[in-house]
CSV table of C-alpha atoms in Angstrom, one decimal:
chain,number,residue,atom,x,y,z
A,1,MET,CA,17.2,28.2,-3.5
A,2,THR,CA,14.8,30.5,-2.5
A,3,LYS,CA,12.7,30.0,1.0
A,4,THR,CA,10.2,27.9,-1.0
A,5,GLU,CA,11.7,26.3,-2.9
A,6,ARG,CA,13.5,25.2,0.4
A,7,LEU,CA,10.3,24.8,2.0
A,8,PHE,CA,9.3,22.2,-0.8
A,9,ARG,CA,12.5,20.2,-0.2
A,10,LEU,CA,11.9,19.9,3.8
A,11,MET,CA,8.5,18.7,2.9
A,12,GLN,CA,10.4,16.4,0.6
A,13,THR,CA,13.3,15.3,3.4
A,14,LEU,CA,10.5,14.9,6.1
A,15,ARG,CA,8.9,12.4,3.2
A,16,GLN,CA,11.2,10.4,2.4
A,17,LEU,CA,13.4,9.8,5.5
A,18,PRO,CA,12.3,7.5,8.7
A,19,PRO,CA,11.0,9.5,11.0
A,20,PRO,CA,11.7,11.0,13.5
A,21,VAL,CA,14.2,13.1,11.4
A,22,THR,CA,16.3,15.4,13.3
A,23,ALA,CA,17.2,19.0,12.3
A,24,GLU,CA,20.7,17.6,11.9
A,25,GLN,CA,20.3,15.2,9.6
A,26,LEU,CA,17.7,17.8,7.5
A,27,ALA,CA,20.5,20.4,7.8
A,28,GLN,CA,23.2,18.4,6.6
A,29,ASP,CA,20.2,17.3,3.5
A,30,LEU,CA,19.9,20.6,2.9
A,31,GLY,CA,22.7,22.6,3.2
A,32,VAL,CA,21.5,25.4,5.6
A,33,SER,CA,22.0,25.1,9.5
A,34,GLY,CA,19.7,23.9,12.2
A,35,ARG,CA,18.6,27.8,13.0
A,36,THR,CA,17.0,27.5,9.7
A,37,ILE,CA,15.5,24.1,9.5
A,38,HIS,CA,13.8,25.4,12.8
A,39,ARG,CA,12.2,28.6,11.3
A,40,ASP,CA,11.4,26.3,8.3
A,41,ILE,CA,9.6,24.0,10.1
A,42,ASP,CA,7.2,26.6,12.2
A,43,ALA,CA,6.5,27.9,8.7
A,44,LEU,CA,5.2,24.5,7.4
A,45,ARG,CA,3.6,24.3,10.0
A,46,ALA,CA,2.4,27.6,9.7
A,47,LEU,CA,0.9,26.6,6.8
A,48,GLY,CA,-1.2,23.8,7.9
A,49,ALA,CA,1.2,20.9,8.1
A,50,VAL,CA,0.8,18.7,10.7
A,51,ILE,CA,4.7,18.1,13.0
A,52,ASP,CA,5.1,16.1,15.7
A,53,GLY,CA,8.4,16.8,17.2
A,54,ALA,CA,10.9,19.2,18.5
A,55,ALA,CA,14.1,20.6,19.5
A,56,GLY,CA,16.7,17.8,20.9
A,57,PHE,CA,14.1,14.4,19.4
A,58,GLY,CA,13.6,14.7,15.5
A,59,PHE,CA,10.4,15.5,13.5
A,60,THR,CA,7.2,13.4,12.5
A,61,LEU,CA,5.0,14.5,9.0
A,62,ILE,CA,1.9,14.0,9.4
A,63,GLU,CA,0.7,14.5,6.0
A,64,ASP,CA,-2.0,16.8,6.2
A,65,ALA,CA,-5.3,17.7,3.9
A,66,THR,CA,-5.2,21.3,3.8
A,67,LEU,CA,-1.4,21.5,2.9
A,68,PRO,CA,-0.9,22.8,-1.0
A,69,PRO,CA,-0.7,20.0,-3.5
A,70,LEU,CA,3.1,19.1,-4.4
A,71,GLY,CA,4.7,18.4,-7.9
A,72,PHE,CA,6.0,15.4,-9.1
A,73,GLY,CA,9.0,14.6,-11.1
A,74,ALA,CA,7.5,13.1,-15.1
A,75,THR,CA,9.1,10.3,-14.5
A,76,GLU,CA,7.3,9.6,-11.2
A,77,LEU,CA,3.7,10.9,-12.3
A,78,GLU,CA,4.4,7.8,-14.9
A,79,ALA,CA,5.2,5.7,-12.8
A,80,LEU,CA,1.8,6.8,-11.4
A,81,VAL,CA,0.1,6.3,-13.7
A,82,LEU,CA,0.7,3.3,-14.3
A,83,GLY,CA,0.8,1.5,-11.1
A,84,LEU,CA,-2.6,3.3,-11.6
A,85,CYS,CA,-3.6,1.8,-14.6
A,86,GLU,CA,-2.2,-1.9,-14.3
A,87,VAL,CA,-4.4,-1.4,-11.2
A,88,GLN,CA,-7.6,-0.9,-13.0
A,89,GLN,CA,-6.8,-4.2,-14.7
A,90,LYS,CA,-5.8,-6.2,-11.9
A,91,GLY,CA,-7.8,-5.5,-9.7
A,92,ASP,CA,-11.3,-6.5,-7.8
A,93,PRO,CA,-13.7,-4.5,-8.3
A,94,ASP,CA,-13.6,-1.9,-6.0
A,95,LEU,CA,-9.9,-1.6,-6.1
A,96,ALA,CA,-10.1,-0.6,-10.0
A,97,GLU,CA,-13.0,1.8,-9.3
A,98,ALA,CA,-10.6,3.1,-6.4
A,99,ALA,CA,-7.7,3.7,-9.1
A,100,ARG,CA,-9.7,5.5,-11.2
A,101,THR,CA,-11.0,7.7,-8.5
A,102,ALA,CA,-7.5,8.1,-7.3
A,103,LEU,CA,-6.1,9.7,-11.1
A,104,ARG,CA,-9.5,12.1,-10.8
A,105,LYS,CA,-8.1,13.5,-7.2
A,106,LEU,CA,-4.8,13.6,-9.0
A,107,ARG,CA,-5.3,15.1,-11.8
A,108,ALA,CA,-8.0,18.1,-10.0
A,109,ARG,CA,-5.0,18.5,-6.9
A,110,LEU,CA,-1.9,19.0,-9.5
A,111,PRO,CA,-0.8,22.3,-11.0
A,112,GLN,CA,-1.9,22.5,-14.6
A,113,SER,CA,1.0,21.4,-16.1
A,114,GLN,CA,1.2,17.9,-14.3
A,115,ALA,CA,-2.3,17.7,-14.2
A,116,ASP,CA,-1.9,17.9,-18.3
A,117,ARG,CA,0.9,15.9,-18.3
A,118,LEU,CA,-0.8,12.9,-16.2
A,119,GLN,CA,-4.3,13.3,-18.2
A,120,HIS,CA,-1.9,12.3,-21.5
A,121,ALA,CA,0.8,9.8,-19.7
A,122,VAL,CA,2.4,8.0,-22.7
A,123,LEU,CA,2.2,4.9,-20.6
A,124,SER,CA,-0.2,2.7,-19.9
A,125,ALA,CA,-1.3,-1.1,-18.9
A,126,HIS,CA,-3.8,-3.7,-20.5
A,127,SER,CA,-4.7,-7.3,-19.8
A,128,PHE,CA,-6.0,-9.1,-23.1
A,129,ALA,CA,-6.8,-11.6,-20.4
A,130,PRO,CA,-8.8,-11.1,-17.9
A,131,PRO,CA,-8.0,-12.6,-13.8
A,132,LEU,CA,-10.6,-14.7,-13.2
A,133,THR,CA,-13.2,-13.0,-11.0
A,134,PRO,CA,-13.3,-13.9,-7.3
A,135,MET,CA,-15.6,-15.9,-6.1
A,136,VAL,CA,-16.0,-14.3,-2.8
A,137,ASP,CA,-16.3,-10.4,-1.3
A,138,ALA,CA,-12.3,-9.4,-1.9
A,139,ALA,CA,-13.1,-5.9,-0.4
A,140,MET,CA,-14.6,-8.2,2.9
A,141,LEU,CA,-11.8,-10.1,3.3
A,142,ARG,CA,-8.9,-6.5,2.2
A,143,GLN,CA,-10.5,-5.9,5.6
A,144,ALA,CA,-10.6,-8.7,7.4
A,145,THR,CA,-6.9,-8.9,6.8
A,146,TRP,CA,-5.7,-5.7,7.8
A,147,ASP,CA,-8.7,-6.5,11.6
A,148,GLU,CA,-6.4,-9.7,11.5
A,149,ARG,CA,-9.3,-11.7,12.4
A,150,GLN,CA,-10.1,-14.8,10.8
A,151,VAL,CA,-11.8,-15.8,8.0
A,152,GLY,CA,-13.9,-19.1,7.3
A,153,PHE,CA,-14.6,-20.6,4.0
A,154,ASP,CA,-15.6,-23.3,1.5
A,155,TYR,CA,-12.2,-23.8,-0.7
A,156,VAL,CA,-11.6,-26.3,-3.8
A,157,ASP,CA,-9.0,-27.0,-4.5
A,158,ALA,CA,-6.9,-27.7,-9.0
A,159,LYS,CA,-7.6,-30.8,-8.0
A,160,GLY,CA,-11.5,-30.4,-7.0
A,161,ASP,CA,-11.6,-31.6,-3.4
A,162,ALA,CA,-13.4,-30.0,-1.2
A,163,THR,CA,-12.5,-28.7,2.5
A,164,GLN,CA,-13.4,-26.1,4.5
A,165,ARG,CA,-10.9,-24.0,5.5
A,166,GLN,CA,-10.3,-21.6,8.5
A,167,VAL,CA,-7.3,-19.4,8.3
A,168,LYS,CA,-6.0,-16.9,9.8
A,169,PRO,CA,-5.6,-13.8,6.3
A,170,LEU,CA,-1.8,-12.5,5.5
A,171,GLY,CA,-1.6,-10.4,2.6
A,172,LEU,CA,-3.1,-10.8,-1.1
A,173,VAL,CA,-1.3,-10.6,-3.9
A,174,TYR,CA,-2.6,-10.2,-7.6
A,175,PHE,CA,-1.0,-12.1,-10.3
A,176,ASP,CA,-1.4,-11.9,-14.0
A,177,LYS,CA,-4.7,-14.3,-14.2
A,178,SER,CA,-6.2,-14.1,-10.4
A,179,SER,CA,-5.4,-13.1,-7.0
A,180,VAL,CA,-4.2,-15.1,-3.9
A,181,LEU,CA,-4.8,-15.3,-0.3
A,182,VAL,CA,-1.4,-15.8,1.3
A,183,ALA,CA,-2.8,-17.0,5.0
A,184,TRP,CA,-1.8,-19.4,8.4
A,185,CYS,CA,-3.9,-22.8,7.8
A,186,LEU,CA,-5.2,-23.4,10.9
A,187,LEU,CA,-6.5,-26.7,9.6
A,188,ARG,CA,-2.7,-27.6,7.6
A,189,GLN,CA,-1.0,-25.8,10.4
A,190,ASP,CA,1.4,-24.3,7.6
A,191,PHE,CA,1.1,-20.9,5.4
A,192,ARG,CA,-1.0,-21.9,2.6
A,193,VAL,CA,-1.9,-19.4,-0.5
A,194,PHE,CA,-5.9,-20.0,-1.4
A,195,ARG,CA,-6.9,-18.6,-5.3
A,196,LEU,CA,-9.8,-16.4,-4.7
A,197,ASP,CA,-12.1,-17.6,-7.7
A,198,ARG,CA,-11.9,-21.2,-5.8
A,199,MET,CA,-13.0,-19.5,-3.1
A,200,ARG,CA,-16.9,-19.5,-1.7
A,201,ALA,CA,-19.0,-18.7,1.1
A,202,LEU,CA,-16.8,-16.2,3.1
A,203,VAL,CA,-17.7,-15.7,7.2
A,204,VAL,CA,-15.5,-13.7,9.2
A,205,THR,CA,-15.3,-14.2,13.1
A,206,GLU,CA,-14.7,-13.0,15.5
A,207,THR,CA,-11.8,-14.1,16.9
A,208,SER,CA,-8.1,-12.3,16.7
A,209,PHE,CA,-5.1,-12.6,15.4
A,210,ARG,CA,-3.8,-9.2,16.5
A,211,PRO,CA,-0.8,-7.8,16.2
A,212,HIS,CA,0.8,-10.8,14.8
A,213,ARG,CA,-0.4,-9.9,10.6
A,214,VAL,CA,2.9,-8.8,9.8
A,215,LYS,CA,5.4,-10.9,11.1
A,216,LEU,CA,3.3,-13.7,10.0
A,217,TYR,CA,3.4,-12.2,6.9
A,218,ARG,CA,6.8,-11.5,6.7
A,219,GLU,CA,7.9,-15.7,7.2
A,220,ALA,CA,4.8,-16.8,4.6
A,221,LEU,CA,6.9,-14.9,2.0
A,222,GLU,CA,9.9,-16.0,3.5
A,223,HIS,CA,8.0,-19.3,3.1
A,224,LEU,CA,6.7,-19.5,0.3
A,225,ARG,CA,9.8,-18.4,-1.6
A,226,ASN,CA,12.7,-20.9,-0.2
A,227,GLN,CA,9.6,-23.2,-1.5
A,228,THR,CA,9.1,-21.1,-4.9
A,229,TYR,CA,13.4,-21.4,-5.5
A,230,SER,CA,14.7,-24.4,-3.1
């Protein structure tokens, strides 16, 4: 294995293993000595990689735009194309446009042979019935979810009953026919799922529920799975 190949493998290993990764772990994975790993870490840093850590503490890779593009396997490229095509089909307008932009950027940064494979991929995704259009600003709702801010909105359920809701937004799920918000509902004091096409008059409040979103979202998904399979 050449030094260049070893550096590429080192980068991939740093990406894949949970950080911090010790030099011993890296040496075992690449089949080299710990001293070689330390020299290679220095070489990657000289090329522009931002790698936190030091001997005895382990290393954490922070992606850096100055690094040369790394290649993907053929199947990885097909998976990327399929996933981004599906986002274009099912995502809200901002997400769909982001997927198109991501494909263009990815094609521009790949080696020519892989860029051609990306452009002429044999896999794609198509929906004959486009999902229902969200009646609120999905981008604003996503940002409120990331910011962990409570939101308010008007909601009409399947029976046509209208209510006003205040919720802690936890995550968005994109299904074939509709997109839903998974949230903790302050009115019902329980986890609830709200279809975006039935929501109106979205308001993002200043009330924060940080740092509980991740824990609540995990509990919400478990709660919904239990409801589904019970």
